[in-house]
Amino acid sequence: GWNDVGYHNLAMKTPNIDKLAREGLILNQTYFQPLCSPSRHAFMTGYYPYRAGLQHLVIMPWQPVCSPQKMKFLPQRLQDLGYATHMVGKWHLGMCNWDCTPTYRGFDSFFGFYHAKADYYSHISYKYLDYRDNEKPVKNLNGTYSTFTFTSRAQDIIKKHNSSQPLFLYMAFPIPHEPLQVPQQYEDLYPNTMSKGRRQYSGMVSALDEAIGNITDQLRESGMYDDTLIVFTSDNGGSPMDHGNNYPLRGAKFTVYEGGTRVVSFVHGAGLQKTGEAYESMMHAVDWSDTLVAAAGGEPDMRDDGVSQWTAIAQNSPGPRTELVYNFDPDSAPEQGHAAIRVGDYKLIHGYPGLFPDWYKVDQQYEFNTEPSVLEMLEHTERYQLFNIKDDPTEQNDLAQSKPDIVKKLSQRLQMLTKNALPPNYPLVPDPKSDPTHFDNVWSPGWC
Ligand SMILES: *[C@@H]1O[C@H](CO)[C@@H](O)[C@H](O)[C@H]1NC(C)=O
Ligand SMILES: *[C@@H]1O[C@H](CO)[C@@H](O)[C@H](O)[C@H]1NC(C)=O
Ligand SMILES: *[C@@H]1O[C@H](CO)[C@@H](O)[C@H](O)[C@H]1NC(C)=O
Ligand SMILES: *[C@@H]1O[C@H](CO)[C@@H](O)[C@H](O)[C@H]1NC(C)=O
């Protein structure tokens, strides 16, 4: 969440993150999708989720769905440029077919899990094991907190890497996603935090911070630190129900308000010419693939929705993006469907913004609905909200009534940008072929 890093919230203990952010360049207007599968798809391919049918909620373990094969993944583009590519952590881009999985989509190696979340100790996800070393299930690490395993895997990759070849390491840390689990010593860093949940959540963030410290130490030991570009980004806003916090931004994970979509992000290291500042240009997850390919010396893909921000970031000069689509899923209304666009300073939301629409202060008790109210969704189906994000970044003043001309202009622009949108690929009936009992009780590819 926006308010879950030390450089935005002094109560958070994230010394490594804060130091890297201050020495680097804080990306202060960077957007992702409100949820993880669509966000990861956008990051990996450079295409908005509505171009791939991935705009509605997230991929469930029993859905025969993955990020479309015809869209090239970032690590494949980096392999073309001679990179070694490795991934550690959470995938969540589909796994029903081997061709959907990390080692078939551009990664030389993979250690982690395929679904949205897993128990951090037993590595059980939706009742069955979901833990892999490349393609092999990992059954001997029951009881070991995955953050330690992921970190030492990253250190091993760096140690063994021959630095005459360039390296792309994608560390998709699942922490601080629920379930809230963390070794006691990290929770104990927050004795003044009132609620147990917020203590655990904050402890998870500090464990992540320590992991980042250990990995950067390994880069130093291996003589690679000075040549490394580090990108830090969240994939969506914090979830207040699970004690994540985005204050003072409005909304959270699940919503198209800023709290769900404007993420904490910075870059650090090689290639940056103006550091210790903030980059205030608009950026979206779809820009990362072209941006990192450009940083690696390659050419942008002109067909995708992304633009390379590399030159602008490297010099901290104004960036190329003037508009972005937060999401486009109106046909799923009233089932949490919504659409939103930003053009310049203005943002238009069409439909139900999402599950957690308010401003949530840190470490306070709220009553949350885990399911959206149907009435509330129906009331919003045709509703527009308009905000000036520059003057009102916390979305307090809805201007839709007072500026109907801007509402019209943005809604036409959204229609035009999304005229080639695909319908959501979101089957509601679980595919029985996905059942892990067919695969030795392990969530496994090979059924679509
Ligand atoms: C980021 O943007 C906010 C406004 O949303 C502003 O208050 C802050 O100063 C900016 N810069 C940094 C480094 O956070
Ligand atoms: C993991 O270990 C716990 C505690 O020893 C045990 O209850 C559980 O059944 C084990 N899980 C698996 C998948 O082996
Ligand atoms: C690293 O790779 C280069 C080029 O392939 C090779 O010459 C060198 O011997 C390798 N170094 C090690 C330590 O393997
Ligand atoms: C970081 O390294 C220290 C020292 O080796 C170790 O005790 C700690 O568990 C590591 N933390 C993580 C998150 O890997």
XYZ file of C-alpha atoms and ligand atoms in Angstrom:
504
model
C 0.000 0.000 0.000
C 0.880 3.635 -0.562
C 1.227 4.175 3.207
C 3.171 0.962 3.903
C 6.726 2.087 3.122
C 8.971 4.086 5.437
C 9.441 6.901 2.949
C 5.696 7.628 3.099
C 5.022 6.555 6.696
C 7.611 6.949 9.455
C 6.042 4.161 11.514
C 7.122 1.583 8.915
C 10.558 0.029 9.354
C 11.917 -0.349 5.836
C 15.482 1.012 5.938
C 16.646 -0.745 2.769
C 13.646 0.316 0.687
C 13.898 3.894 1.972
C 17.612 4.161 1.220
C 17.227 2.794 -2.314
C 14.256 5.104 -2.961
C 16.117 8.188 -1.700
C 19.300 7.360 -3.624
C 17.290 6.540 -6.736
C 14.279 8.095 -8.403
C 10.814 7.805 -6.836
C 8.174 7.186 -9.519
C 5.372 9.205 -8.007
C 2.606 8.796 -10.625
C 2.879 5.124 -11.477
C -0.238 3.053 -11.986
C -1.037 -0.636 -12.015
C -4.323 -2.482 -12.305
C -6.390 -2.866 -9.095
C -5.631 -6.629 -8.880
C -2.709 -8.946 -9.412
C -3.314 -11.133 -12.522
C -4.249 -8.137 -14.682
C -1.333 -6.135 -13.266
C 1.185 -8.881 -13.942
C -0.187 -9.378 -17.426
C 0.209 -5.658 -18.170
C 3.747 -5.636 -16.764
C 4.836 -8.728 -18.700
C 3.236 -8.025 -22.082
C 2.745 -4.272 -22.490
C -0.936 -4.862 -23.319
C -3.844 -3.625 -21.212
C -5.798 -6.511 -19.673
C -8.912 -5.573 -21.702
C -6.949 -6.512 -24.827
C -6.483 -10.023 -23.416
C -9.790 -10.777 -21.669
C -8.058 -10.452 -18.279
C -9.826 -7.325 -17.013
C -12.269 -9.049 -14.648
C -10.963 -9.983 -11.173
C -8.097 -12.538 -11.144
C -7.314 -15.970 -12.603
C -8.714 -18.696 -10.326
C -6.845 -22.038 -9.982
C -9.661 -23.965 -11.687
C -10.093 -21.637 -14.670
C -8.561 -22.717 -18.002
C -7.219 -19.196 -18.558
C -3.809 -17.661 -19.055
C -2.208 -14.545 -20.432
C -2.502 -15.034 -24.235
C 0.343 -16.955 -25.881
C 0.603 -14.547 -28.775
C 1.710 -11.736 -26.491
C 5.445 -11.844 -25.943
C 6.614 -11.678 -22.337
C 9.285 -9.273 -21.092
C 11.821 -12.053 -20.283
C 11.428 -13.434 -23.837
C 12.299 -10.013 -25.216
C 15.299 -9.833 -22.875
C 16.413 -13.341 -23.879
C 16.465 -12.058 -27.469
C 18.914 -9.406 -26.247
C 21.202 -12.032 -24.715
C 19.974 -11.926 -21.134
C 19.919 -14.737 -18.612
C 16.421 -14.590 -17.055
C 15.294 -15.937 -13.689
C 12.108 -15.718 -11.687
C 11.404 -16.272 -8.007
C 8.027 -15.956 -6.255
C 4.421 -15.595 -7.331
C 3.300 -16.116 -10.937
C -0.527 -15.762 -11.194
C -0.585 -15.524 -14.983
C -2.215 -18.890 -15.616
C -0.972 -22.469 -15.411
C -3.504 -24.821 -17.037
C -1.024 -25.621 -19.816
C 2.768 -25.907 -19.489
C 3.032 -23.288 -22.239
C 1.448 -20.801 -19.821
C 4.082 -21.262 -17.102
C 7.262 -19.279 -16.351
C 9.862 -21.623 -17.830
C 7.889 -21.710 -21.090
C 7.390 -17.957 -21.176
C 10.924 -16.685 -21.124
C 12.447 -17.647 -17.798
C 15.541 -19.870 -17.680
C 14.528 -20.845 -14.166
C 11.609 -20.513 -11.763
C 11.172 -21.082 -8.061
C 7.829 -20.260 -6.492
C 4.107 -20.817 -6.918
C 1.539 -20.444 -9.681
C -1.605 -19.127 -7.957
C -2.695 -15.952 -6.135
C -1.405 -16.886 -2.712
C -0.113 -19.741 -0.634
C 0.446 -20.520 3.014
C 3.935 -19.126 3.692
C 4.960 -22.247 5.629
C 3.077 -25.228 4.177
C 2.945 -23.790 0.597
C -0.618 -25.001 0.340
C -2.813 -22.940 -1.959
C -6.551 -23.600 -2.185
C -6.118 -26.902 -0.283
C -3.258 -28.373 -2.362
C 0.470 -27.884 -2.738
C 1.582 -25.107 -5.086
C 5.380 -24.862 -4.876
C 7.856 -25.559 -7.684
C 11.521 -25.576 -8.487
C 11.432 -25.142 -12.256
C 8.823 -27.722 -13.226
C 9.257 -30.034 -10.213
C 6.960 -29.887 -7.168
C 8.853 -29.015 -3.975
C 7.726 -31.206 -1.093
C 10.588 -30.951 1.380
C 10.200 -27.354 2.558
C 7.065 -27.674 4.661
C 7.608 -25.368 7.656
C 10.159 -23.021 6.076
C 8.901 -19.449 5.614
C 8.968 -18.899 1.869
C 10.564 -15.440 2.080
C 13.789 -17.038 3.380
C 13.791 -19.638 0.597
C 13.052 -17.045 -2.094
C 15.814 -14.774 -0.841
C 18.457 -17.487 -0.740
C 17.401 -18.636 -4.202
C 17.999 -15.080 -5.474
C 21.374 -14.977 -3.744
C 22.310 -18.312 -5.371
C 21.316 -17.073 -8.817
C 23.485 -13.972 -8.397
C 26.412 -15.968 -6.947
C 26.405 -18.451 -9.812
C 25.858 -15.877 -12.525
C 28.697 -15.208 -14.954
C 28.504 -11.436 -15.179
C 29.872 -11.318 -18.707
C 26.234 -12.025 -19.617
C 23.474 -9.557 -18.645
C 20.955 -10.781 -16.046
C 17.235 -10.166 -15.531
C 16.017 -11.320 -12.115
C 12.270 -10.994 -11.488
C 11.629 -11.229 -7.736
C 7.860 -11.479 -7.419
C 7.714 -11.454 -3.611
C 4.242 -12.422 -2.411
C 4.620 -10.681 0.958
C 2.727 -8.768 2.359
C -0.283 -10.507 0.701
C -2.622 -12.455 3.020
C -2.532 -14.913 4.788
C -0.915 -12.781 7.499
C 2.039 -14.905 8.634
C 5.461 -13.772 9.733
C 8.149 -15.016 12.145
C 7.705 -13.381 15.552
C 10.902 -11.292 15.397
C 9.474 -9.165 12.561
C 6.129 -8.646 14.253
C 8.046 -7.574 17.382
C 9.483 -4.593 15.489
C 6.086 -2.904 15.962
C 5.352 -2.859 19.712
C 3.337 0.379 19.450
C 0.973 -0.885 16.788
C -2.372 -1.680 18.326
C -3.877 -4.437 16.259
C -2.305 -7.859 15.901
C -3.133 -7.840 12.170
C -1.364 -4.556 11.479
C 1.656 -5.745 13.526
C 1.861 -8.907 11.435
C 1.322 -7.047 8.177
C 3.993 -4.470 9.070
C 6.320 -7.300 10.107
C 5.834 -8.869 6.673
C 6.804 -5.581 5.044
C 9.939 -5.488 7.221
C 10.777 -9.083 6.264
C 10.475 -8.017 2.623
C 12.762 -5.091 3.364
C 15.355 -7.394 4.946
C 15.165 -9.688 1.922
C 15.859 -6.713 -0.342
C 18.819 -5.811 1.874
C 20.211 -9.348 1.604
C 19.824 -9.461 -2.168
C 21.484 -6.076 -2.675
C 24.316 -7.220 -0.362
C 24.813 -10.238 -2.612
C 24.932 -7.972 -5.684
C 27.719 -6.002 -3.941
C 29.631 -9.158 -2.995
C 29.391 -10.430 -6.561
C 30.619 -7.123 -7.967
C 27.360 -6.495 -9.835
C 25.733 -3.762 -7.730
C 27.063 -0.744 -9.628
C 25.863 -2.165 -12.946
C 22.400 -3.093 -11.740
C 19.165 -1.227 -12.354
C 16.754 -2.014 -9.531
C 13.015 -1.556 -10.090
C 10.722 -1.682 -7.073
C 6.973 -1.712 -7.563
C 3.809 -2.945 -5.967
C 1.265 -4.605 -8.266
C -1.829 -2.953 -6.724
C -2.897 -0.938 -3.701
C -2.943 -2.363 -0.183
C -5.937 -4.330 1.066
C -7.315 -2.660 4.227
C -9.215 -5.826 5.160
C -5.789 -7.477 5.480
C -4.294 -4.418 7.213
C -2.612 -2.878 4.167
C -2.956 0.907 4.002
C -3.109 3.545 1.275
C -3.913 6.651 3.321
C -4.396 9.464 2.293
C -5.306 7.994 -1.093
C -8.895 6.929 -1.588
C -9.868 3.282 -2.024
C -7.726 0.165 -2.118
C -6.931 -3.046 -3.925
C -10.095 -3.935 -5.968
C -10.967 -0.285 -6.716
C -10.069 1.990 -9.598
C -9.621 4.836 -7.124
C -6.016 5.983 -6.667
C -5.537 3.835 -3.546
C -6.058 0.732 -5.655
C -3.979 1.747 -8.632
C -1.333 4.383 -7.806
C 1.465 2.240 -6.430
C 4.692 2.711 -4.517
C 7.499 2.447 -6.999
C 11.066 3.618 -7.585
C 14.111 2.869 -9.674
C 17.709 2.849 -8.509
C 21.127 2.408 -9.994
C 22.736 1.955 -13.381
C 21.744 4.327 -16.172
C 20.024 6.960 -14.029
C 21.493 10.420 -14.436
C 19.360 12.480 -12.033
C 18.698 10.751 -8.761
C 17.471 11.761 -5.331
C 14.336 13.253 -6.860
C 10.845 12.217 -7.883
C 9.670 11.474 -11.415
C 6.252 13.112 -11.662
C 5.250 11.878 -15.129
C 2.399 9.448 -15.552
C 3.405 5.839 -16.030
C 1.394 2.627 -16.336
C 2.285 -1.039 -15.836
C 2.061 -1.550 -19.630
C 5.096 0.724 -20.014
C 7.526 -1.490 -18.112
C 8.196 -4.017 -20.857
C 9.181 -1.392 -23.451
C 10.990 0.655 -20.797
C 13.183 -2.208 -19.592
C 13.825 -3.447 -23.128
C 14.957 0.090 -24.006
C 17.190 0.197 -20.910
C 18.716 -3.072 -22.145
C 19.425 -1.557 -25.549
C 16.473 -3.028 -27.472
C 13.661 -1.548 -29.541
C 10.160 -0.750 -28.257
C 7.220 -2.767 -29.573
C 5.003 -0.295 -31.422
C 1.917 -2.542 -31.412
C 1.446 -2.882 -27.674
C -0.165 -0.308 -25.365
C 3.066 0.641 -23.619
C 5.581 3.364 -24.333
C 9.217 3.345 -23.325
C 9.779 5.793 -20.489
C 13.468 4.957 -20.333
C 14.958 8.149 -21.774
C 12.685 10.293 -19.613
C 13.400 8.290 -16.453
C 17.148 8.195 -17.079
C 17.250 12.002 -17.390
C 14.257 12.744 -15.169
C 12.715 14.767 -17.950
C 8.973 14.874 -18.763
C 7.679 11.473 -19.867
C 5.739 10.523 -22.992
C 2.435 9.385 -21.445
C -0.549 11.777 -21.374
C -3.412 9.363 -20.696
C -4.054 5.897 -19.291
C -6.865 3.399 -18.858
C -7.294 2.217 -15.248
C -9.522 -0.632 -16.329
C -12.256 -1.392 -18.828
C -14.761 -3.966 -17.632
C -18.188 -2.319 -17.960
C -19.899 -5.395 -19.383
C -19.400 -7.250 -16.109
C -21.612 -4.699 -14.335
C -23.169 -5.050 -11.881
C -20.715 -7.858 -11.007
C -17.962 -5.451 -9.887
C -17.619 -4.212 -13.459
C -16.128 -0.751 -13.977
C -14.134 1.429 -16.270
C -11.891 4.424 -15.698
C -9.577 6.642 -17.686
C -7.198 9.500 -16.984
C -6.444 12.151 -19.588
C -4.061 14.851 -18.400
C -5.176 15.962 -14.935
C -8.702 14.542 -15.208
C -9.931 11.102 -14.282
C -13.317 9.648 -15.166
C -14.783 6.597 -13.419
C -17.749 4.815 -14.982
C -19.631 2.343 -12.799
C -18.923 0.740 -9.452
C -15.406 1.726 -8.336
C -14.810 -1.427 -6.263
C -15.050 -3.045 -2.863
C -13.264 -0.569 -0.548
C -14.283 2.938 -1.674
C -13.329 5.077 1.341
C -10.306 6.634 3.029
C -8.911 4.234 5.620
C -6.574 5.370 8.367
C -3.828 3.114 9.547
C -4.354 0.720 12.469
C -8.059 1.495 12.972
C -11.012 -0.834 13.128
C -13.410 -0.840 10.190
C -16.302 -3.094 9.292
C -15.584 -4.479 5.837
C -17.929 -6.285 3.521
C -16.056 -9.123 1.881
C -18.667 -9.226 -0.866
C -19.840 -6.077 -2.582
C -23.478 -5.141 -1.997
C -25.567 -5.823 -5.097
C -27.631 -2.725 -4.409
C -24.552 -0.537 -4.307
C -23.265 -2.038 -7.547
C -26.602 -1.501 -9.289
C -26.744 2.111 -8.104
C -23.366 2.736 -9.684
C -23.864 0.946 -12.993
C -24.554 4.088 -15.011
C -22.875 6.571 -12.707
C -19.907 8.757 -13.671
C -17.408 10.326 -11.273
C -14.882 12.933 -12.334
C -11.804 14.100 -10.410
C -8.954 16.493 -11.036
C -6.061 14.314 -9.870
C -3.508 17.114 -9.902
C -5.525 19.417 -7.606
C -7.274 16.618 -5.742
C -5.058 13.516 -5.635
C -7.162 12.019 -2.836
C -10.396 12.153 -4.860
C -12.565 14.198 -2.495
C -14.458 16.360 -5.008
C -16.564 14.685 -7.665
C -16.808 17.163 -10.552
C -19.093 15.077 -12.777
C -22.121 17.361 -12.232
C -20.232 20.609 -12.706
C -18.153 19.623 -15.744
C -20.391 17.589 -18.059
C -18.291 18.606 -21.092
C -15.198 16.935 -19.623
C -17.213 13.861 -18.658
C -18.344 13.587 -22.255
C -14.871 14.128 -23.689
C -13.243 11.501 -21.449
C -16.003 8.979 -21.940
C -15.658 9.325 -25.723
C -11.901 8.931 -25.442
C -12.346 5.790 -23.318
C -14.769 4.369 -25.870
C -12.338 5.013 -28.660
C -9.313 3.496 -26.881
C -11.267 0.392 -25.935
C -13.111 -0.256 -29.189
C -11.017 -3.396 -29.744
C -11.501 -4.693 -26.178
C -12.140 -8.406 -25.755
C -14.886 -9.636 -23.419
C -13.645 -10.954 -20.063
C -12.415 -14.542 -20.229
C -13.813 -15.464 -16.816
C -15.504 -18.893 -16.783
C -17.687 -19.275 -13.704
C -17.847 -23.064 -13.592
C -14.681 -24.723 -12.239
C -13.036 -27.006 -14.776
C -13.030 -30.498 -13.199
C -9.870 -31.375 -15.140
C -7.974 -28.915 -12.938
C -8.517 -31.099 -9.839
C -5.121 -31.650 -8.156
C -6.141 -35.200 -7.174
C -5.437 -36.074 -10.845
C -1.875 -34.824 -10.294
C -0.645 -36.432 -7.068
C -2.377 -33.703 -4.995
C -0.303 -30.892 -6.476
C -1.740 -27.988 -8.514
C -0.363 -28.845 -11.948
C -0.460 -27.798 -15.613
C -1.661 -30.099 -18.367
C -5.460 -29.765 -18.483
C -6.247 -27.159 -21.098
C 4.301 12.811 -4.821
O 2.977 13.276 -5.030
C 2.326 13.812 -3.894
C 0.958 14.303 -4.313
O 0.140 13.218 -4.688
C 3.131 14.966 -3.330
O 2.542 15.387 -2.129
C 4.577 14.520 -3.070
O 5.322 15.619 -2.643
C 5.171 13.973 -4.368
N 6.598 13.604 -4.247
C 7.111 12.613 -3.487
C 8.561 12.425 -3.515
O 6.417 11.884 -2.804
C 3.236 -29.706 7.037
O 3.605 -29.826 8.382
C 2.503 -29.689 9.278
C 3.044 -29.623 10.696
O 3.996 -30.626 10.915
C 1.536 -30.844 9.052
O 0.419 -30.705 9.901
C 1.061 -30.788 7.608
O 0.252 -31.888 7.311
C 2.238 -30.770 6.652
N 1.738 -30.501 5.315
C 2.121 -31.178 4.254
C 1.523 -30.753 2.945
O 2.915 -32.099 4.288
C 32.253 -16.249 -18.154
O 31.885 -16.255 -19.518
C 32.960 -15.839 -20.369
C 32.409 -15.688 -21.789
O 31.628 -16.805 -22.148
C 34.088 -16.862 -20.273
O 35.181 -16.453 -21.092
C 34.548 -16.927 -18.833
O 35.511 -17.960 -18.685
C 33.375 -17.217 -17.898
N 33.818 -17.101 -16.503
C 33.611 -18.053 -15.610
C 34.111 -17.768 -14.226
O 33.034 -19.090 -15.884
C 19.099 -11.987 5.648
O 20.402 -12.402 5.985
C 20.586 -12.626 7.399
C 22.065 -12.909 7.605
O 22.448 -13.986 6.828
C 19.687 -13.759 7.828
O 19.811 -13.981 9.202
C 18.232 -13.397 7.514
O 17.397 -14.472 7.825
C 18.075 -13.047 6.051
N 16.721 -12.557 5.835
C 15.939 -12.940 4.816
C 14.576 -12.347 4.730
O 16.297 -13.722 3.956
